[in-house]
Amino acid sequence: MPQPIVGLHHVTAIASDPQRVLDFYAQVLGLRFVKRTVNFDDPGSYHFYLGDDSGSPGTILTFFAWPGATRGSLGIGETSALAFAVPSSSLGFWEQRLLSAGIPVERADDRFGDPVLSFGDPDGMRVEMVGTADTVDVHIPRTSDLPQERAIRGFYSVTLCEAGFELTAKVLETMGLRKTRQENNRIRFAAESNEPGRYIDVLVQTQLTYGRMGAGTIHHIAFRAPDDAVQLEWRETLAEISLNVTPVLDRSYFHSIYFREPGGVLFEIATDPPGFGIDESTESLGESLKLPPWLEKHRARIEKALPPIEMPHLKAGSGHD
Ligand code: ZN
């Protein structure tokens, strides 16, 4: 068996307004805009990456920004929520910060003993903050006004909405995660690591129909491989349990393989290297449009087709409590 998966690498969602989604995640949630590029499979639209100061694996939230995209609907076969980890002592701070930014937020029921805040992003995507004593050190974004003890510490978990869980469990267990807990219809799988994003919850919701991809939905979730060799071993192992896995694709900042797990959610395994420093310095991450070598010759046309955006600016007056 290849080296077990340690957790999530990134989560990719769909947004309908490039500037609005950047402003929300950078200004309100304090993530750093670490890469401005295009969707390599559809270079007419933006692909944004946000994360900790350098965009470390386990902190990276990415968006396909499709202006005017219609909203998707939540249902079976989708990742129905993304949860960030924050120190438990900062949950009240976050509740206030979200409310003062005009975002309705609710204190959900405790989940496996941890308090949870739940709110929608500008496209209605379900975002959660889990207060935990068990946070991981990440590089706090230099662009954020948040004090160290409040800032987001990367991902906590994702929730997969499914009609059942046994076949999905088999895949997660093959990947090295273990079923650790169950609370009603929520079943938790955990990677054996101390890395951010090590929990995958499967929420069994038999009453729902299949979801529809669109703005406000999560397109796929990516798990980590430490290098290309381990990724290839995973490709073989997953093919052996009858999953159709794509060939390795070059995403510039990591290399990727994709497959659909039996419950319908699109999974990816992405390599940790080379990371976002490959084509710009850490100081200037996100400031200019970066294209992979094979699209560079079309730069003029691509830039003309993309809507202009500004770097998200800090929200004056927030962040002090
Ligand atoms: Zn991806």
Tab-separated table of C-alpha atoms and ligand atoms in Angstrom:
chain	number	residue	atom	x	y	z
A	1	MET	CA	0.000	0.000	0.000
A	2	PRO	CA	1.341	3.483	-0.876
A	3	GLN	CA	2.134	5.944	1.899
A	4	PRO	CA	-1.256	6.798	3.515
A	5	ILE	CA	-3.005	10.053	2.640
A	6	VAL	CA	-2.407	12.674	5.361
A	7	GLY	CA	-5.309	14.983	4.541
A	8	LEU	CA	-6.790	17.452	2.091
A	9	HIS	CA	-4.568	19.360	-0.335
A	10	HIS	CA	-7.171	21.810	-1.679
A	11	VAL	CA	-10.886	22.288	-2.200
A	12	THR	CA	-12.206	23.770	-5.449
A	13	ALA	CA	-15.540	25.564	-5.656
A	14	ILE	CA	-17.490	27.599	-8.214
A	15	ALA	CA	-18.129	31.333	-7.860
A	16	SER	CA	-20.223	33.690	-9.978
A	17	ASP	CA	-18.371	36.966	-9.341
A	18	PRO	CA	-14.546	36.969	-9.312
A	19	GLN	CA	-14.043	40.179	-7.346
A	20	ARG	CA	-16.776	39.460	-4.829
A	21	VAL	CA	-15.486	36.012	-3.943
A	22	LEU	CA	-11.906	37.296	-3.577
A	23	ASP	CA	-12.993	40.141	-1.345
A	24	PHE	CA	-15.054	37.848	0.870
A	25	TYR	CA	-12.391	35.240	1.508
A	26	ALA	CA	-9.491	37.690	1.765
A	27	GLN	CA	-11.126	40.558	3.635
A	28	VAL	CA	-13.608	38.825	5.885
A	29	LEU	CA	-11.994	35.421	6.415
A	30	GLY	CA	-8.407	36.675	6.163
A	31	LEU	CA	-7.067	34.170	3.638
A	32	ARG	CA	-4.265	35.251	1.326
A	33	PHE	CA	-4.860	35.454	-2.443
A	34	VAL	CA	-1.894	33.292	-3.507
A	35	LYS	CA	-2.424	32.715	-7.224
A	36	ARG	CA	-4.236	34.464	-10.022
A	37	THR	CA	-4.405	32.142	-13.010
A	38	VAL	CA	-6.923	30.635	-15.431
A	39	ASN	CA	-8.740	27.346	-15.530
A	40	PHE	CA	-6.274	25.286	-17.586
A	41	ASP	CA	-9.169	23.322	-19.129
A	42	ASP	CA	-11.068	26.556	-19.913
A	43	PRO	CA	-8.541	29.440	-20.188
A	44	GLY	CA	-11.302	32.000	-20.742
A	45	SER	CA	-12.106	31.978	-17.026
A	46	TYR	CA	-10.182	32.698	-13.850
A	47	HIS	CA	-8.892	30.148	-11.392
A	48	PHE	CA	-8.085	31.746	-8.046
A	49	TYR	CA	-6.217	30.180	-5.141
A	50	LEU	CA	-6.442	31.393	-1.561
A	51	GLY	CA	-4.762	29.969	1.505
A	52	ASP	CA	-2.264	30.617	4.260
A	53	ASP	CA	0.689	32.931	3.615
A	54	SER	CA	2.340	30.643	1.065
A	55	GLY	CA	-0.640	28.500	0.066
A	56	SER	CA	0.434	25.412	2.017
A	57	PRO	CA	-1.320	22.126	1.243
A	58	GLY	CA	-4.275	21.694	3.588
A	59	THR	CA	-5.108	25.429	3.541
A	60	ILE	CA	-5.863	25.998	-0.157
A	61	LEU	CA	-9.341	26.999	-1.279
A	62	THR	CA	-9.624	27.525	-5.017
A	63	PHE	CA	-12.371	28.973	-7.201
A	64	PHE	CA	-13.394	28.621	-10.779
A	65	ALA	CA	-14.836	32.095	-11.238
A	66	TRP	CA	-17.524	31.991	-13.898
A	67	PRO	CA	-19.187	35.415	-14.138
A	68	GLY	CA	-22.950	35.081	-14.055
A	69	ALA	CA	-22.892	31.330	-13.362
A	70	THR	CA	-26.267	30.157	-12.132
A	71	ARG	CA	-26.443	28.714	-8.665
A	72	GLY	CA	-26.095	25.004	-8.265
A	73	SER	CA	-28.181	22.990	-5.873
A	74	LEU	CA	-27.062	20.884	-2.983
A	75	GLY	CA	-27.695	17.194	-3.038
A	76	ILE	CA	-26.324	13.714	-3.091
A	77	GLY	CA	-22.938	13.205	-4.721
A	78	GLU	CA	-21.572	16.555	-3.619
A	79	THR	CA	-19.302	18.019	-1.007
A	80	SER	CA	-21.961	19.903	0.912
A	81	ALA	CA	-19.816	21.908	3.333
A	82	LEU	CA	-16.257	23.020	3.917
A	83	ALA	CA	-15.024	23.580	7.467
A	84	PHE	CA	-12.051	25.682	8.551
A	85	ALA	CA	-10.271	25.069	11.849
A	86	VAL	CA	-10.046	27.967	14.308
A	87	PRO	CA	-8.911	27.984	17.928
A	88	SER	CA	-11.964	27.231	20.102
A	89	SER	CA	-11.434	30.435	22.075
A	90	SER	CA	-11.959	32.505	18.914
A	91	LEU	CA	-15.402	31.256	17.887
A	92	GLY	CA	-17.200	34.193	19.522
A	93	PHE	CA	-14.835	36.604	17.760
A	94	TRP	CA	-15.686	35.020	14.409
A	95	GLU	CA	-19.395	35.124	15.069
A	96	GLN	CA	-19.138	38.876	15.718
A	97	ARG	CA	-16.833	39.504	12.751
A	98	LEU	CA	-19.189	37.733	10.347
A	99	LEU	CA	-22.253	39.483	11.753
A	100	SER	CA	-20.597	42.902	11.484
A	101	ALA	CA	-19.763	42.107	7.844
A	102	GLY	CA	-23.504	41.526	7.321
A	103	ILE	CA	-23.272	37.758	7.054
A	104	PRO	CA	-25.980	35.752	8.793
A	105	VAL	CA	-24.280	33.119	10.888
A	106	GLU	CA	-25.645	30.383	13.086
A	107	ARG	CA	-24.146	28.449	15.937
A	108	ALA	CA	-24.816	24.860	14.846
A	109	ASP	CA	-25.046	21.920	17.241
A	110	ASP	CA	-21.708	20.781	18.599
A	111	ARG	CA	-20.146	18.175	16.349
A	112	PHE	CA	-18.246	15.355	18.022
A	113	GLY	CA	-17.857	17.711	20.980
A	114	ASP	CA	-16.570	20.716	19.011
A	115	PRO	CA	-18.530	23.973	18.546
A	116	VAL	CA	-19.430	24.884	14.943
A	117	LEU	CA	-20.348	28.161	13.201
A	118	SER	CA	-22.191	27.863	9.922
A	119	PHE	CA	-22.714	30.519	7.249
A	120	GLY	CA	-23.053	30.997	3.498
A	121	ASP	CA	-20.440	32.581	1.255
A	122	PRO	CA	-21.560	35.168	-1.368
A	123	ASP	CA	-22.751	32.365	-3.677
A	124	GLY	CA	-24.474	30.464	-0.889
A	125	MET	CA	-21.749	27.879	-0.415
A	126	ARG	CA	-21.950	26.356	3.075
A	127	VAL	CA	-18.871	27.275	5.078
A	128	GLU	CA	-18.214	26.246	8.659
A	129	MET	CA	-15.731	27.110	11.353
A	130	VAL	CA	-14.962	24.418	13.854
A	131	GLY	CA	-13.516	25.556	17.148
A	132	THR	CA	-10.850	23.104	18.182
A	133	ALA	CA	-8.092	22.878	20.727
A	134	ASP	CA	-6.279	20.796	18.201
A	135	THR	CA	-5.221	23.421	15.624
A	136	VAL	CA	-2.204	23.088	13.399
A	137	ASP	CA	0.402	25.815	12.898
A	138	VAL	CA	0.060	27.455	9.515
A	139	HIS	CA	1.724	30.578	8.135
A	140	ILE	CA	-0.663	33.386	8.959
A	141	PRO	CA	-1.238	35.549	5.861
A	142	ARG	CA	0.808	38.754	5.858
A	143	THR	CA	-2.160	40.411	4.116
A	144	SER	CA	-4.555	39.725	6.976
A	145	ASP	CA	-5.527	42.066	9.784
A	146	LEU	CA	-6.265	39.101	12.059
A	147	PRO	CA	-4.182	38.487	15.144
A	148	GLN	CA	-2.368	35.165	15.214
A	149	GLU	CA	-4.682	33.699	17.867
A	150	ARG	CA	-7.803	34.314	15.728
A	151	ALA	CA	-6.682	33.357	12.253
A	152	ILE	CA	-7.927	30.344	10.326
A	153	ARG	CA	-5.601	27.339	10.692
A	154	GLY	CA	-6.314	25.674	7.396
A	155	PHE	CA	-9.068	23.180	6.760
A	156	TYR	CA	-10.720	21.137	9.457
A	157	SER	CA	-12.942	18.879	7.372
A	158	VAL	CA	-15.317	18.539	4.468
A	159	THR	CA	-18.757	16.969	4.520
A	160	LEU	CA	-19.770	14.659	1.694
A	161	CYS	CA	-23.498	14.308	1.124
A	162	GLU	CA	-24.291	10.744	0.105
A	163	ALA	CA	-27.125	8.231	-0.268
A	164	GLY	CA	-25.106	5.591	1.598
A	165	PHE	CA	-21.592	5.261	2.852
A	166	GLU	CA	-20.213	1.722	2.577
A	167	LEU	CA	-18.664	2.028	-0.904
A	168	THR	CA	-17.247	5.472	-0.133
A	169	ALA	CA	-15.856	4.079	3.130
A	170	LYS	CA	-14.057	1.381	1.183
A	171	VAL	CA	-12.307	3.983	-0.974
A	172	LEU	CA	-11.416	6.240	1.970
A	173	GLU	CA	-10.090	3.246	3.893
A	174	THR	CA	-8.028	2.169	0.896
A	175	MET	CA	-6.562	5.691	0.950
A	176	GLY	CA	-5.494	5.205	4.562
A	177	LEU	CA	-8.310	6.991	6.392
A	178	ARG	CA	-10.176	5.243	9.207
A	179	LYS	CA	-13.777	5.393	10.311
A	180	THR	CA	-13.397	6.902	13.765
A	181	ARG	CA	-16.755	8.235	14.916
A	182	GLN	CA	-20.457	8.361	14.202
A	183	GLU	CA	-23.119	10.791	15.375
A	184	ASN	CA	-26.589	10.026	13.943
A	185	ASN	CA	-26.204	10.068	10.151
A	186	ARG	CA	-22.727	11.674	10.194
A	187	ILE	CA	-19.822	9.251	9.889
A	188	ARG	CA	-16.310	10.556	10.400
A	189	PHE	CA	-13.191	9.302	8.671
A	190	ALA	CA	-9.790	10.529	9.806
A	191	ALA	CA	-6.346	10.397	8.279
A	192	GLU	CA	-3.638	9.285	10.673
A	193	SER	CA	-1.746	12.558	10.755
A	194	ASN	CA	-1.610	15.918	12.482
A	195	GLU	CA	-2.042	17.809	9.228
A	196	PRO	CA	-4.809	20.302	8.449
A	197	GLY	CA	-7.880	18.876	6.689
A	198	ARG	CA	-7.536	15.353	8.017
A	199	TYR	CA	-11.267	14.716	8.609
A	200	ILE	CA	-13.796	13.639	5.992
A	201	ASP	CA	-17.387	13.403	7.195
A	202	VAL	CA	-19.955	11.426	5.215
A	203	LEU	CA	-23.477	12.678	5.868
A	204	VAL	CA	-26.023	10.082	4.783
A	205	GLN	CA	-29.106	11.889	3.490
A	206	THR	CA	-31.399	9.416	1.786
A	207	GLN	CA	-34.216	11.963	1.416
A	208	LEU	CA	-32.229	14.206	-0.950
A	209	THR	CA	-31.920	13.969	-4.721
A	210	TYR	CA	-28.709	14.448	-6.675
A	211	GLY	CA	-27.179	17.897	-6.546
A	212	ARG	CA	-26.514	20.131	-9.550
A	213	MET	CA	-23.126	21.751	-10.123
A	214	GLY	CA	-23.150	25.549	-10.275
A	215	ALA	CA	-22.155	28.670	-8.371
A	216	GLY	CA	-21.995	28.005	-4.651
A	217	THR	CA	-21.160	24.326	-5.021
A	218	ILE	CA	-17.891	22.521	-4.479
A	219	HIS	CA	-16.490	21.105	-7.712
A	220	HIS	CA	-14.029	18.640	-6.213
A	221	ILE	CA	-11.787	17.957	-3.233
A	222	ALA	CA	-8.109	17.099	-3.500
A	223	PHE	CA	-6.016	14.933	-1.187
A	224	ARG	CA	-2.246	15.127	-0.759
A	225	ALA	CA	0.556	13.021	-2.182
A	226	PRO	CA	4.084	13.903	-1.029
A	227	ASP	CA	5.601	13.452	-4.494
A	228	ASP	CA	5.094	12.123	-8.026
A	229	ALA	CA	6.207	8.586	-7.195
A	230	VAL	CA	3.645	8.146	-4.412
A	231	GLN	CA	0.970	9.666	-6.622
A	232	LEU	CA	1.674	7.037	-9.308
A	233	GLU	CA	1.434	4.284	-6.679
A	234	TRP	CA	-1.947	5.683	-5.678
A	235	ARG	CA	-3.032	5.716	-9.303
A	236	GLU	CA	-2.283	2.010	-9.566
A	237	THR	CA	-3.884	1.136	-6.229
A	238	LEU	CA	-7.099	2.990	-7.057
A	239	ALA	CA	-7.318	1.403	-10.502
A	240	GLU	CA	-7.016	-1.995	-8.782
A	241	ILE	CA	-10.199	-1.324	-6.823
A	242	SER	CA	-12.009	-0.607	-10.105
A	243	LEU	CA	-11.925	3.184	-10.120
A	244	ASN	CA	-11.363	5.058	-13.366
A	245	VAL	CA	-8.459	7.381	-12.650
A	246	THR	CA	-7.239	10.044	-15.089
A	247	PRO	CA	-3.632	10.176	-16.252
A	248	VAL	CA	-1.393	12.610	-14.345
A	249	LEU	CA	-2.197	16.197	-15.345
A	250	ASP	CA	0.230	19.096	-14.959
A	251	ARG	CA	-1.460	21.871	-12.958
A	252	SER	CA	1.811	23.891	-12.740
A	253	TYR	CA	1.628	24.260	-8.939
A	254	PHE	CA	1.022	20.529	-8.397
A	255	HIS	CA	0.394	17.405	-10.436
A	256	SER	CA	-3.053	15.836	-10.339
A	257	ILE	CA	-5.024	12.670	-10.854
A	258	TYR	CA	-8.817	12.614	-10.623
A	259	PHE	CA	-11.454	9.961	-10.032
A	260	ARG	CA	-15.088	9.868	-8.985
A	261	GLU	CA	-15.692	7.992	-5.757
A	262	PRO	CA	-18.690	5.611	-5.742
A	263	GLY	CA	-20.935	8.129	-3.928
A	264	GLY	CA	-20.515	10.597	-6.799
A	265	VAL	CA	-18.027	13.119	-5.419
A	266	LEU	CA	-15.068	14.059	-7.619
A	267	PHE	CA	-11.783	13.315	-5.819
A	268	GLU	CA	-8.296	14.425	-6.823
A	269	ILE	CA	-4.870	13.491	-5.512
A	270	ALA	CA	-2.436	16.391	-5.882
A	271	THR	CA	1.287	16.489	-5.161
A	272	ASP	CA	2.651	18.847	-2.486
A	273	PRO	CA	5.450	20.113	-4.753
A	274	PRO	CA	6.247	22.321	-6.521
A	275	GLY	CA	3.878	24.840	-4.886
A	276	PHE	CA	3.012	28.461	-5.621
A	277	GLY	CA	6.562	29.838	-5.466
A	278	ILE	CA	7.363	28.261	-8.819
A	279	ASP	CA	6.513	31.340	-10.910
A	280	GLU	CA	6.520	34.345	-8.537
A	281	SER	CA	8.075	35.411	-5.259
A	282	THR	CA	6.252	34.864	-1.962
A	283	GLU	CA	6.040	38.654	-1.520
A	284	SER	CA	4.097	39.211	-4.728
A	285	LEU	CA	1.809	36.164	-4.740
A	286	GLY	CA	-1.514	36.847	-6.446
A	287	GLU	CA	-0.596	40.246	-7.846
A	288	SER	CA	-0.370	39.373	-11.524
A	289	LEU	CA	-1.909	36.872	-13.905
A	290	LYS	CA	0.209	33.740	-14.160
A	291	LEU	CA	-0.132	31.355	-17.087
A	292	PRO	CA	1.413	27.946	-17.696
A	293	PRO	CA	4.052	27.862	-20.481
A	294	TRP	CA	1.640	26.311	-22.968
A	295	LEU	CA	-0.853	29.181	-22.596
A	296	GLU	CA	1.706	32.001	-22.453
A	297	LYS	CA	1.585	32.498	-26.242
A	298	HIS	CA	-2.147	33.288	-25.946
A	299	ARG	CA	-1.666	35.763	-23.096
A	300	ALA	CA	-2.944	38.848	-24.944
A	301	ARG	CA	-6.166	37.102	-25.964
A	302	ILE	CA	-6.682	35.556	-22.534
A	303	GLU	CA	-6.153	38.857	-20.690
A	304	LYS	CA	-8.626	40.585	-22.984
A	305	ALA	CA	-11.309	37.987	-22.273
A	306	LEU	CA	-10.974	38.110	-18.482
A	307	PRO	CA	-12.830	40.695	-16.399
A	308	PRO	CA	-10.426	43.070	-14.614
A	309	ILE	CA	-9.991	42.472	-10.886
A	310	GLU	CA	-8.246	44.325	-8.106
A	311	MET	CA	-6.203	42.869	-5.291
A	312	PRO	CA	-8.503	42.427	-2.335
A	313	HIS	CA	-7.875	45.157	0.168
A	314	LEU	CA	-8.043	44.920	3.894
A	315	LYS	CA	-11.278	45.915	5.431
A	316	ALA	CA	-10.526	49.005	7.470
A	317	GLY	CA	-11.492	48.831	11.089
A	318	SER	CA	-12.081	45.102	11.337
A	319	GLY	CA	-9.985	42.611	13.204
A	320	HIS	CA	-9.857	44.346	16.541
A	321	ASP	CA	-11.853	42.957	19.366
B	1	ZN	ZN	-8.115	20.484	-7.922
